[in-house]
Coordinates of C-alpha atoms in Angstrom, one line a residue:
M1 CA 24.2 95.5 -93.5
D2 CA 24.7 99.3 -94.5
L3 CA 21.8 100.5 -92.0
L4 CA 23.4 98.8 -89.5
Q5 CA 26.5 100.6 -89.7
S6 CA 25.5 103.7 -90.3
S7 CA 23.1 103.5 -87.1
Y8 CA 26.9 103.6 -85.1
A9 CA 28.4 106.8 -84.6
P10 CA 31.8 106.9 -85.2
G11 CA 33.0 108.1 -81.5
D12 CA 30.6 105.5 -80.2
A13 CA 32.3 102.7 -78.2
S14 CA 30.0 100.3 -79.0
S15 CA 30.6 100.5 -82.9
P16 CA 32.1 97.2 -84.4
E17 CA 35.1 98.8 -85.8
D18 CA 35.6 101.4 -83.2
E19 CA 35.6 98.8 -80.2
S20 CA 38.8 98.2 -80.0
L21 CA 39.7 102.4 -79.9
S22 CA 37.0 103.0 -77.2
S23 CA 37.8 103.6 -73.2
P24 CA 36.1 104.5 -70.3
D25 CA 37.1 107.9 -70.4
T26 CA 35.4 108.4 -73.9
S27 CA 32.0 105.9 -73.3
P28 CA 28.9 107.4 -72.3
L29 CA 27.6 106.7 -68.9
R30 CA 24.8 103.4 -69.4
L31 CA 21.9 102.5 -66.5
P32 CA 21.1 99.1 -66.1
S33 CA 18.9 97.2 -67.7
K34 CA 15.2 96.2 -66.0
S35 CA 12.8 93.6 -67.5
A36 CA 9.4 94.3 -67.1
A37 CA 8.2 90.7 -66.8
P38 CA 6.7 89.6 -63.3
A39 CA 9.3 87.7 -61.3
V40 CA 8.6 83.7 -62.2
D41 CA 8.7 80.8 -59.2
E42 CA 10.9 78.3 -60.6
T43 CA 10.3 75.9 -58.0
A44 CA 7.1 74.0 -59.6
L45 CA 8.9 73.7 -62.5
A46 CA 12.0 72.0 -61.5
L47 CA 9.9 69.5 -59.5
S48 CA 7.8 68.8 -62.1
A49 CA 10.9 68.1 -64.6
A50 CA 12.5 65.9 -61.5
A51 CA 9.6 63.8 -61.5
A52 CA 9.7 63.6 -65.1
S53 CA 13.1 62.4 -65.0
T54 CA 12.2 59.5 -62.2
S55 CA 9.3 58.1 -63.7
R56 CA 11.2 58.0 -67.0
P57 CA 13.3 54.6 -67.5
L58 CA 17.2 54.8 -67.0
D59 CA 18.9 55.0 -70.3
P60 CA 21.7 52.0 -69.7
S61 CA 24.5 53.8 -71.6
L62 CA 24.8 56.4 -69.0
H63 CA 27.0 56.8 -66.7
L64 CA 26.0 59.6 -64.2
I65 CA 22.8 59.5 -62.9
P66 CA 21.5 63.0 -62.1
F67 CA 19.1 61.9 -59.4
N68 CA 18.5 59.4 -56.9
P69 CA 16.8 56.2 -59.1
T70 CA 14.0 54.1 -57.7
A71 CA 14.3 50.1 -57.5
D72 CA 11.4 49.7 -59.8
Q73 CA 13.8 52.2 -62.3
L74 CA 16.7 50.2 -61.7
W75 CA 14.9 46.5 -62.4
A76 CA 12.8 48.3 -65.3
P77 CA 13.0 46.5 -68.7
V78 CA 15.6 48.4 -71.0
L79 CA 12.2 47.9 -73.8
G80 CA 8.8 47.2 -73.5
P81 CA 6.9 45.9 -70.8
Q82 CA 7.5 43.4 -68.0
H83 CA 8.2 40.0 -68.8
P84 CA 5.2 38.4 -67.3
H85 CA 6.8 35.0 -66.5
A86 CA 9.8 36.9 -64.5
P87 CA 11.6 35.0 -62.0
I88 CA 10.7 35.7 -58.5
S89 CA 13.9 36.8 -57.2
S90 CA 13.9 39.7 -59.5
A91 CA 12.8 42.8 -57.9
S92 CA 10.2 43.9 -60.7
G93 CA 8.7 40.4 -59.1
H94 CA 6.7 39.5 -56.2
R95 CA 9.4 41.4 -54.3
N96 CA 9.0 41.6 -50.4
H97 CA 12.2 43.5 -49.5
K98 CA 14.0 46.5 -51.1
L99 CA 16.5 44.0 -52.4
G100 CA 14.6 41.0 -53.7
H101 CA 12.3 38.6 -52.4
V102 CA 12.7 37.4 -49.3
E103 CA 11.1 33.8 -48.2
D104 CA 10.2 32.3 -45.3
A105 CA 11.7 29.3 -44.2
A106 CA 10.0 27.3 -41.8
L107 CA 12.2 25.8 -38.9
L108 CA 11.8 24.3 -35.8
P109 CA 13.4 25.4 -32.7
F110 CA 15.2 22.5 -32.4
L111 CA 16.0 21.8 -35.3
F112 CA 17.6 25.5 -35.4
D113 CA 19.0 25.0 -32.6
E114 CA 20.7 22.1 -33.9
Q115 CA 22.3 23.3 -37.1
Y116 CA 23.6 26.8 -34.9
N117 CA 25.3 24.6 -32.5
T118 CA 27.2 22.4 -34.9
F119 CA 28.4 25.4 -37.1
H120 CA 29.9 26.8 -34.1
R121 CA 31.3 23.2 -32.9
F122 CA 32.2 21.5 -36.1
G123 CA 32.2 24.6 -39.0
Y124 CA 29.5 23.1 -40.9
A125 CA 25.6 23.1 -41.1
S126 CA 22.8 22.2 -43.5
D127 CA 20.7 25.0 -44.9
P128 CA 17.1 25.2 -44.1
S129 CA 16.3 22.8 -47.6
G130 CA 18.7 20.3 -46.5
L131 CA 20.5 20.1 -49.8
H132 CA 23.5 21.6 -49.4
I133 CA 25.9 21.9 -46.6
I134 CA 27.1 25.9 -45.3
G135 CA 30.6 26.2 -43.9
D136 CA 34.5 25.4 -44.9
A137 CA 34.6 22.6 -43.1
Q138 CA 32.6 19.5 -44.6
P139 CA 31.5 16.4 -42.2
Q140 CA 33.6 13.3 -42.4
A141 CA 30.8 10.6 -43.0
P142 CA 28.2 10.8 -46.0
D143 CA 26.0 11.6 -43.1
L144 CA 25.1 14.8 -41.7
D145 CA 26.5 14.4 -38.1
T146 CA 25.2 17.0 -35.6
V147 CA 26.1 17.7 -32.3
Y148 CA 23.3 15.8 -30.8
N149 CA 23.4 12.9 -32.6
L150 CA 27.1 12.0 -31.5
P151 CA 27.6 9.7 -29.2
P152 CA 29.6 11.1 -26.5
S153 CA 32.6 9.1 -27.2
E154 CA 32.9 10.7 -30.6
H155 CA 32.8 14.6 -29.2
K156 CA 35.5 13.3 -26.5
R157 CA 37.4 11.8 -29.6
R158 CA 36.8 15.0 -31.9
R159 CA 37.5 17.1 -28.5
I160 CA 40.9 15.8 -28.2
Q161 CA 41.8 15.9 -31.7
S162 CA 41.1 19.6 -32.2
R163 CA 43.2 20.1 -29.7
E164 CA 46.1 18.0 -30.5
E165 CA 45.8 19.7 -34.1
N166 CA 45.8 23.6 -32.8
H167 CA 48.3 22.5 -29.7
E168 CA 51.7 23.4 -30.1
P169 CA 54.3 21.3 -29.0
L170 CA 54.9 21.1 -25.2
P171 CA 58.5 22.3 -24.1
P172 CA 60.8 19.9 -22.6
E173 CA 60.3 21.4 -18.8
A174 CA 56.5 20.4 -19.5
Q175 CA 57.6 17.1 -19.9
N176 CA 58.2 16.2 -16.3
P177 CA 55.1 16.3 -13.7
A178 CA 57.3 17.3 -10.9
S179 CA 57.5 21.3 -12.7
D180 CA 55.4 23.9 -12.4
E181 CA 55.0 24.3 -16.7
W182 CA 53.3 20.7 -16.2
V183 CA 50.8 22.2 -14.0
V184 CA 50.4 24.9 -16.2
H185 CA 49.9 22.9 -19.2
N186 CA 47.4 20.7 -18.3
K187 CA 45.2 23.2 -16.1
Q188 CA 45.0 21.5 -13.0
S189 CA 45.7 22.4 -9.3
P190 CA 48.6 21.8 -7.5
W191 CA 46.8 19.3 -5.3
A192 CA 45.7 17.3 -8.3
G193 CA 48.7 15.5 -9.7
N194 CA 51.4 13.3 -8.1
R195 CA 54.2 14.8 -8.5
E196 CA 57.4 12.7 -8.4
G197 CA 59.6 13.3 -5.7
P198 CA 60.3 11.4 -2.2
P199 CA 56.6 10.4 0.4
V200 CA 56.4 13.0 2.5
E201 CA 55.9 11.3 6.5
L202 CA 52.9 12.8 8.4
T203 CA 53.8 13.6 11.6
D204 CA 52.0 12.0 15.0
E205 CA 49.4 14.3 14.6
Q206 CA 48.0 14.2 11.5
R207 CA 48.3 10.2 11.9
Q208 CA 46.2 10.3 14.5
Y209 CA 44.0 12.5 12.9
A210 CA 43.7 10.5 9.5
E211 CA 43.1 7.2 11.5
A212 CA 40.7 9.1 13.8
H213 CA 38.8 10.1 10.6
A214 CA 39.3 6.6 8.8
A215 CA 37.7 4.8 11.8
K216 CA 34.3 7.4 12.0
K217 CA 34.1 6.8 8.3
A218 CA 33.8 3.2 8.9
E219 CA 31.2 3.2 11.4
K220 CA 29.2 5.5 9.4
E221 CA 29.1 3.1 6.5
A222 CA 28.4 0.5 9.0
R223 CA 25.5 1.8 10.4
G224 CA 24.7 3.0 6.9
E225 CA 24.6 -1.1 5.5
G226 CA 23.0 -2.2 8.8
K227 CA 20.0 0.5 8.4
E228 CA 16.8 -0.6 6.6
K229 CA 14.5 1.6 5.3
T230 CA 11.8 1.8 8.2
E231 CA 8.3 1.7 7.3
V232 CA 5.5 4.0 7.9
V233 CA 3.7 3.1 11.3
V234 CA -0.1 3.1 10.5
K235 CA -2.1 4.6 12.8
S236 CA -5.1 5.7 13.6
T237 CA -6.6 8.2 16.1
F238 CA -10.4 8.9 17.3
H239 CA -11.3 12.6 18.3
G240 CA -14.9 11.7 19.2
K241 CA -16.4 11.8 22.8
E242 CA -17.6 7.7 22.6
E243 CA -16.7 5.0 19.7
K244 CA -20.3 3.5 20.5
D245 CA -23.3 5.3 22.4
Y246 CA -25.2 3.7 25.2
Q247 CA -27.2 1.2 22.6
G248 CA -23.8 0.3 21.5
R249 CA -23.9 1.5 17.7
S250 CA -20.8 2.7 16.5
W251 CA -20.1 6.0 15.6
I252 CA -20.5 5.7 12.0
T253 CA -24.0 4.2 12.2
P254 CA -26.4 7.0 10.2
P255 CA -29.4 8.1 11.8
K256 CA -32.5 6.5 11.5
D257 CA -34.5 9.5 10.9
A258 CA -32.1 10.9 7.6
K259 CA -34.1 11.0 4.9
A260 CA -34.2 13.5 1.9
T261 CA -35.7 17.1 3.2
N262 CA -36.9 18.1 -0.4
E263 CA -36.7 16.5 -4.0
R264 CA -35.8 20.2 -5.6
C265 CA -32.3 21.2 -4.9
Y266 CA -31.4 24.3 -4.4
I267 CA -28.2 26.6 -5.0
P268 CA -26.6 27.5 -1.4
K269 CA -26.0 31.2 -0.6
R270 CA -23.5 31.3 2.3
C271 CA -21.2 29.4 4.0
V272 CA -22.5 27.7 7.0
H273 CA -19.2 25.8 8.5
E274 CA -15.5 25.1 8.2
W275 CA -13.3 22.6 9.0
I276 CA -10.0 23.5 9.7
G277 CA -7.5 20.3 10.4
H278 CA -5.1 19.8 7.5
T279 CA -2.0 21.5 7.5
K280 CA -1.9 21.0 3.6
G281 CA -4.2 21.7 0.7
V282 CA -7.2 19.0 0.5
S283 CA -6.9 17.1 -2.7
A284 CA -10.2 15.3 -2.3
I285 CA -13.2 15.1 -0.1
R286 CA -16.5 12.2 -0.3
F287 CA -19.2 12.5 1.6
F288 CA -20.8 9.2 3.2
P289 CA -23.1 6.8 0.9
K290 CA -26.6 7.7 1.1
Y291 CA -27.1 10.0 4.3
G292 CA -23.9 12.2 4.1
H293 CA -23.7 12.2 8.4
L294 CA -19.9 11.8 7.6
L295 CA -17.2 13.8 5.5
L296 CA -14.1 12.0 4.3
S297 CA -11.0 13.9 3.2
A298 CA -7.9 13.6 1.8
S299 CA -4.6 15.7 2.0
M300 CA -1.0 16.4 0.7
D301 CA -0.2 15.8 4.3
C302 CA -0.2 12.3 4.4
K303 CA -3.4 11.8 6.2
I304 CA -7.1 11.7 5.9
K305 CA -9.4 12.8 8.1
I306 CA -13.2 11.9 8.7
W307 CA -15.8 15.0 9.9
D308 CA -18.8 14.8 11.6
V309 CA -21.4 16.6 9.1
L310 CA -24.9 16.7 11.2
E311 CA -24.0 17.4 14.9
S312 CA -21.3 18.3 16.0
K313 CA -19.1 19.1 12.9
T314 CA -15.6 17.5 14.2
C315 CA -13.0 15.5 13.5
M316 CA -13.9 12.4 14.4
R317 CA -10.8 10.0 13.2
T318 CA -7.4 10.5 11.7
Y319 CA -5.9 7.7 9.2
M320 CA -1.8 8.1 9.2
G321 CA -0.7 4.8 6.9
H322 CA 0.6 6.8 3.9
S323 CA 4.2 8.4 3.7
K324 CA 3.3 10.9 0.9
A325 CA 0.7 12.8 -0.2
V326 CA -2.9 10.9 -0.5
R327 CA -4.4 11.6 -4.0
D328 CA -8.1 9.8 -4.4
I329 CA -10.3 8.3 -1.6
S330 CA -13.5 6.1 -2.5
F331 CA -15.9 4.7 -0.3
S332 CA -17.4 1.3 -0.5
N333 CA -21.1 0.8 -0.4
D334 CA -22.2 0.6 2.5
G335 CA -19.3 3.6 3.8
S336 CA -18.1 0.8 6.7
K337 CA -14.5 0.6 4.4
F338 CA -12.6 3.5 2.2
L339 CA -9.9 3.2 -0.2
S340 CA -6.9 5.6 -0.1
A341 CA -4.1 5.7 -3.1
G342 CA -1.4 7.8 -2.2
Y343 CA 2.2 8.8 -3.8
D344 CA 4.1 6.4 -1.9
R345 CA 2.6 4.3 -4.4
N346 CA 0.2 2.4 -2.1
I347 CA -3.5 1.5 -2.3
Q348 CA -4.6 0.7 1.1
Y349 CA -8.1 -0.2 2.2
W350 CA -9.2 0.8 5.6
D351 CA -11.8 -0.4 8.2
T352 CA -13.5 2.8 8.6
E353 CA -14.8 2.4 12.0
T354 CA -11.8 1.4 14.1
G355 CA -9.1 2.7 11.6
Q356 CA -7.4 -0.2 10.9
V357 CA -5.8 -1.1 7.4
I358 CA -7.2 -4.4 6.2
S359 CA -4.9 -5.1 3.3
T360 CA -2.3 -2.7 1.3
F361 CA -1.7 -3.1 -2.7
S362 CA 0.9 -2.1 -4.7
T363 CA 2.7 -2.5 -8.3
G364 CA 5.5 0.1 -7.8
K365 CA 3.9 2.7 -9.9
V366 CA 1.4 5.8 -8.5
P367 CA -2.0 5.3 -8.3
Y368 CA -4.0 8.1 -9.7
V369 CA -7.6 6.8 -9.4
V370 CA -9.0 4.1 -7.3
K371 CA -12.4 2.1 -7.2
L372 CA -14.6 -0.9 -6.1
N373 CA -17.1 -2.4 -8.5
P374 CA -20.1 -0.7 -7.0
D375 CA -22.3 -4.0 -7.5
E376 CA -22.8 -5.5 -4.3
D377 CA -21.5 -8.9 -5.0
K378 CA -18.3 -7.8 -6.4
Q379 CA -17.7 -5.1 -3.7
H380 CA -14.2 -7.2 -3.4
I381 CA -13.2 -6.4 -6.7
L382 CA -10.6 -3.3 -6.9
L383 CA -9.9 -1.4 -9.9
A384 CA -6.7 1.4 -9.8
G385 CA -6.0 3.8 -12.7
M386 CA -2.1 3.7 -12.2
S387 CA 0.6 6.2 -13.2
D388 CA 2.2 3.1 -16.3
K389 CA -0.6 3.7 -18.6
K390 CA -2.5 0.6 -16.9
I391 CA -5.9 -0.1 -15.1
V392 CA -5.6 -3.1 -12.4
Q393 CA -7.7 -5.1 -11.3
W394 CA -7.2 -6.8 -7.6
D395 CA -9.3 -9.7 -6.2
M396 CA -8.9 -8.3 -2.3
K397 CA -9.8 -11.6 -1.0
S398 CA -6.8 -13.4 -2.8
G399 CA -4.8 -10.0 -3.2
Q400 CA -4.0 -11.3 -6.1
I401 CA -3.5 -9.2 -10.1
T402 CA -6.8 -10.8 -12.1
Q403 CA -6.7 -8.5 -14.9
E404 CA -5.1 -5.7 -16.2
Y405 CA -6.4 -2.9 -18.9
D406 CA -3.4 -2.0 -20.8
Q407 CA -4.9 0.6 -23.9
H408 CA -4.1 3.8 -22.9
L409 CA -1.0 5.9 -23.7
G410 CA -0.9 8.2 -20.7
A411 CA -1.6 7.6 -16.8
V412 CA -4.8 7.1 -16.0
N413 CA -6.9 9.7 -14.7
T414 CA -10.9 8.4 -13.8
I415 CA -12.5 5.6 -13.8
T416 CA -16.7 5.8 -14.0
F417 CA -18.9 2.8 -14.0
V418 CA -21.8 3.1 -16.3
D419 CA -24.8 0.7 -17.9
N420 CA -25.6 -0.8 -14.6
N421 CA -21.8 -1.1 -13.8
R422 CA -21.5 -4.0 -16.7
R423 CA -19.2 -1.4 -18.5
F424 CA -16.5 1.3 -17.1
V425 CA -14.9 4.6 -18.8
T426 CA -11.5 5.8 -18.4
S427 CA -9.9 9.1 -19.3
S428 CA -6.3 9.6 -19.3
D429 CA -3.4 11.9 -19.5
D430 CA -3.4 10.8 -23.6
K431 CA -6.6 12.9 -24.0
S432 CA -8.8 10.3 -25.2
L433 CA -11.7 8.5 -23.7
R434 CA -12.2 4.6 -23.6
V435 CA -14.9 2.7 -23.0
W436 CA -14.3 -1.5 -21.6
E437 CA -16.2 -4.6 -20.6
F438 CA -15.9 -5.2 -17.2
G439 CA -13.2 -8.0 -17.1
I440 CA -12.5 -7.8 -20.7
P441 CA -9.2 -5.8 -21.3
V442 CA -10.6 -5.1 -24.7
V443 CA -11.4 -1.5 -25.7
I444 CA -15.1 -1.6 -27.2
K445 CA -15.0 2.1 -28.0
Y446 CA -12.5 4.9 -28.4
I447 CA -13.1 8.4 -28.1
S448 CA -10.5 10.7 -29.7
E449 CA -10.6 13.7 -31.2
P450 CA -8.1 16.5 -32.9
H451 CA -9.7 19.3 -30.6
M452 CA -9.9 16.5 -27.4
H453 CA -8.2 18.1 -24.2
S454 CA -7.3 16.0 -21.1
M455 CA -10.1 14.8 -18.6
P456 CA -9.2 14.4 -15.2
S457 CA -12.8 14.5 -13.8
I458 CA -15.7 12.6 -14.9
A459 CA -19.6 12.4 -13.3
V460 CA -22.1 10.5 -13.8
H461 CA -25.7 12.3 -14.1
P462 CA -28.3 10.9 -11.9
N463 CA -30.4 9.6 -14.3
S464 CA -27.4 7.7 -15.8
N465 CA -27.6 8.6 -19.3
W466 CA -25.0 11.3 -19.0
L467 CA -21.9 11.6 -18.3
A468 CA -20.1 15.1 -17.7
A469 CA -16.3 14.8 -18.3
Q470 CA -13.9 18.3 -17.3
S471 CA -11.9 19.6 -19.7
L472 CA -9.0 21.0 -19.7
D473 CA -9.6 23.8 -21.9
N474 CA -11.9 25.5 -19.6
Q475 CA -15.0 23.6 -20.5
I476 CA -17.5 20.7 -19.2
L477 CA -18.5 18.3 -22.0
I478 CA -21.5 16.0 -21.8
Y479 CA -20.8 12.5 -23.5
S480 CA -24.0 9.7 -23.8
T481 CA -23.7 6.5 -21.6
K482 CA -25.5 4.5 -24.3
E483 CA -24.1 2.6 -26.8
R484 CA -22.6 5.4 -29.1
F485 CA -21.6 6.9 -26.4
Q486 CA -21.6 10.3 -28.3
L487 CA -20.9 13.8 -27.6
N488 CA -24.1 15.9 -26.9
K489 CA -22.9 19.0 -28.7
K490 CA -25.9 21.2 -27.5
K491 CA -24.6 21.0 -23.7
R492 CA -21.5 22.7 -23.0
F493 CA -20.8 24.8 -19.9
A494 CA -17.8 27.0 -19.9
G495 CA -16.9 30.3 -18.2
H496 CA -14.4 28.9 -15.5
I497 CA -10.9 28.5 -15.3
V498 CA -9.5 25.1 -15.0
A499 CA -6.6 24.4 -17.2
G500 CA -3.7 22.7 -15.6
Y501 CA -6.3 21.6 -12.5
A502 CA -8.2 18.3 -11.9
C503 CA -11.1 20.5 -10.4
Q504 CA -14.0 18.2 -9.5
V505 CA -17.3 17.8 -11.6
S506 CA -20.6 16.8 -9.7
F507 CA -23.9 17.2 -10.4
S508 CA -26.9 18.1 -7.9
P509 CA -29.1 14.7 -6.5
D510 CA -32.0 15.9 -8.4
G511 CA -30.0 16.4 -11.8
R512 CA -30.6 20.0 -12.3
F513 CA -27.7 21.8 -11.2
V514 CA -24.3 21.3 -12.5
M515 CA -21.3 22.2 -9.9
S516 CA -17.5 22.6 -10.4
G517 CA -14.4 24.2 -8.8
D518 CA -12.0 26.2 -10.6
G519 CA -8.4 27.2 -10.2
E520 CA -9.4 30.6 -8.8
G521 CA -10.9 29.3 -5.9
S522 CA -14.8 29.7 -6.9
C523 CA -17.6 27.0 -7.2
W524 CA -19.5 27.6 -9.9
F525 CA -22.8 26.4 -10.5
W526 CA -25.1 25.5 -14.4
D527 CA -28.6 24.5 -15.3
W528 CA -28.4 21.4 -16.8
K529 CA -31.4 22.1 -19.2
S530 CA -30.2 26.0 -20.4
C531 CA -26.4 25.3 -19.6
R532 CA -26.4 28.6 -18.4
R533 CA -24.4 30.1 -15.1
F534 CA -26.7 30.3 -12.4
K535 CA -24.3 31.4 -9.3
T536 CA -20.6 31.5 -8.7
L537 CA -19.6 31.1 -5.2
K538 CA -15.6 32.7 -3.7
C539 CA -15.1 29.7 -1.9
H540 CA -10.8 29.1 -1.3
N541 CA -8.1 31.5 -1.6
G542 CA -6.0 28.9 -3.7
V543 CA -7.3 25.9 -6.3
C544 CA -11.5 24.6 -5.3
I545 CA -10.1 21.5 -6.2
G546 CA -12.9 19.4 -5.1
C547 CA -17.1 19.5 -4.6
E548 CA -19.8 17.7 -3.2
W549 CA -23.2 18.0 -3.4
H550 CA -24.9 16.4 -0.1
P551 CA -27.0 13.3 -0.7
L552 CA -29.9 14.1 1.3
E553 CA -29.9 17.8 2.5
T554 CA -30.7 19.1 -0.8
S555 CA -29.5 22.4 -0.7
K556 CA -26.0 22.2 1.3
V557 CA -22.2 21.6 -0.5
A558 CA -18.7 20.8 0.6
T559 CA -15.7 22.3 -0.8
C560 CA -12.5 21.8 -0.3
G561 CA -9.2 23.6 -2.0
W562 CA -5.5 23.7 -1.8
D563 CA -5.9 26.1 1.3
G564 CA -6.3 23.3 3.3
V565 CA -9.8 24.3 4.5
I566 CA -12.9 22.2 3.9
K567 CA -16.3 24.5 3.8
Y568 CA -20.0 24.0 4.1
W569 CA -22.3 25.9 2.3

């Protein structure tokens, strides 16, 4: 201490004793102090300190936090590790949101709309679990009433009740229907209600007009009562040169020298002819059985036409008997007669040569497919797949329904005879195949799998051992016609787009090729053995709905589409 005191001079202003006596005039000039140490960047130090502060848990006793903590820090335990069985709702558990855990609720759109509309209509709704009621209002009944399960009378009652509860009492002026206030409160036009007052007399001109109007109305009603539904006039027009040749042979007689030119079939390469005559899309085509010298076509313009294939390539006859579009056609074994099914709910049995309707059958439902029993002694038996899920069997000699096959759950699309015509296979909109014994309305084989789609077209392989089914998931499936009717998983033909269209599938006469139209107007050819696509022909502008291989001309194919054109390849 003595040394420290002695180090200060008597007149030094820095001396502790003389500090109060020093003044600016007496103090010496001093220079600012400088540090010889280099400048240090404190940014990294501050960041590391902040990181250390943010990584450590928070003190629950703090009232002020100098940084923004994360959600993990806020929800971290005070002491020790996280509890392994902590509830999922806590943020430290399995979180998928910054504020906690959000669970997905599987709710159908219809149920969501139901509860949404119920909440906005009645003021309450059920939560997704179905255990709690949400909203201020409560249901009147123990069961939750929604906007969809209440009858219309209850809706009306509640509407009137809510209107009465929220409605203010009417002023006395609004009690009189003749006043304007009554019209305003009843929300009706001045011409809607009958106002009280003396009746207004009509002038002579108004009376004459009213009488004339009443007389005209009565006449129209009387004419409407007397008018009956006019049936469609069945007629047929022959367009050829002559119906019989010089030897007296009919125009439908096949040529005597008609025979197969080659046992081996080939893929067509170009279009050789177009038949244009239908004003709307063509729905089905069928070659004349065994010979193919005539081609029958059904169209959406309510007409059926038959065309010459070998010689003149013109329309030979037009059959007009349906009032709506024709759905399906089918020849008899000899081709002298054919069946037609239309959306007018009628099935007509035609004479191919004369164009006369032999008989008409109807159940009041739309027939989707018609077939005659292929046996020669059963050509008078008609099978029709209807829109009411039934297959109806008629005896055309008596005109009576002899059997009904009622097992399907949707409209019947196809009927295909197999096993020497002792059985037949049907497909339906219910995405199933059913096998029946002919004449016995009991299903002997039911084929339905979760992956199956509707099959609107089925064809039989020429060797009669396989069925090709056009599936609406853009593939052709092959089924065996033996006892078990198994799916052949090794054969599958795909690549075309047919979803939504009943495109026909067909085989070549030698069975080497599978053929099908598609929704983009193309005709596809596949090899039967390898299942590989062989060729694709662009045939029509719209949907290529039908395709038929000529029974004798082994390299010629006919196609039809919704553009109204029939092409010969």
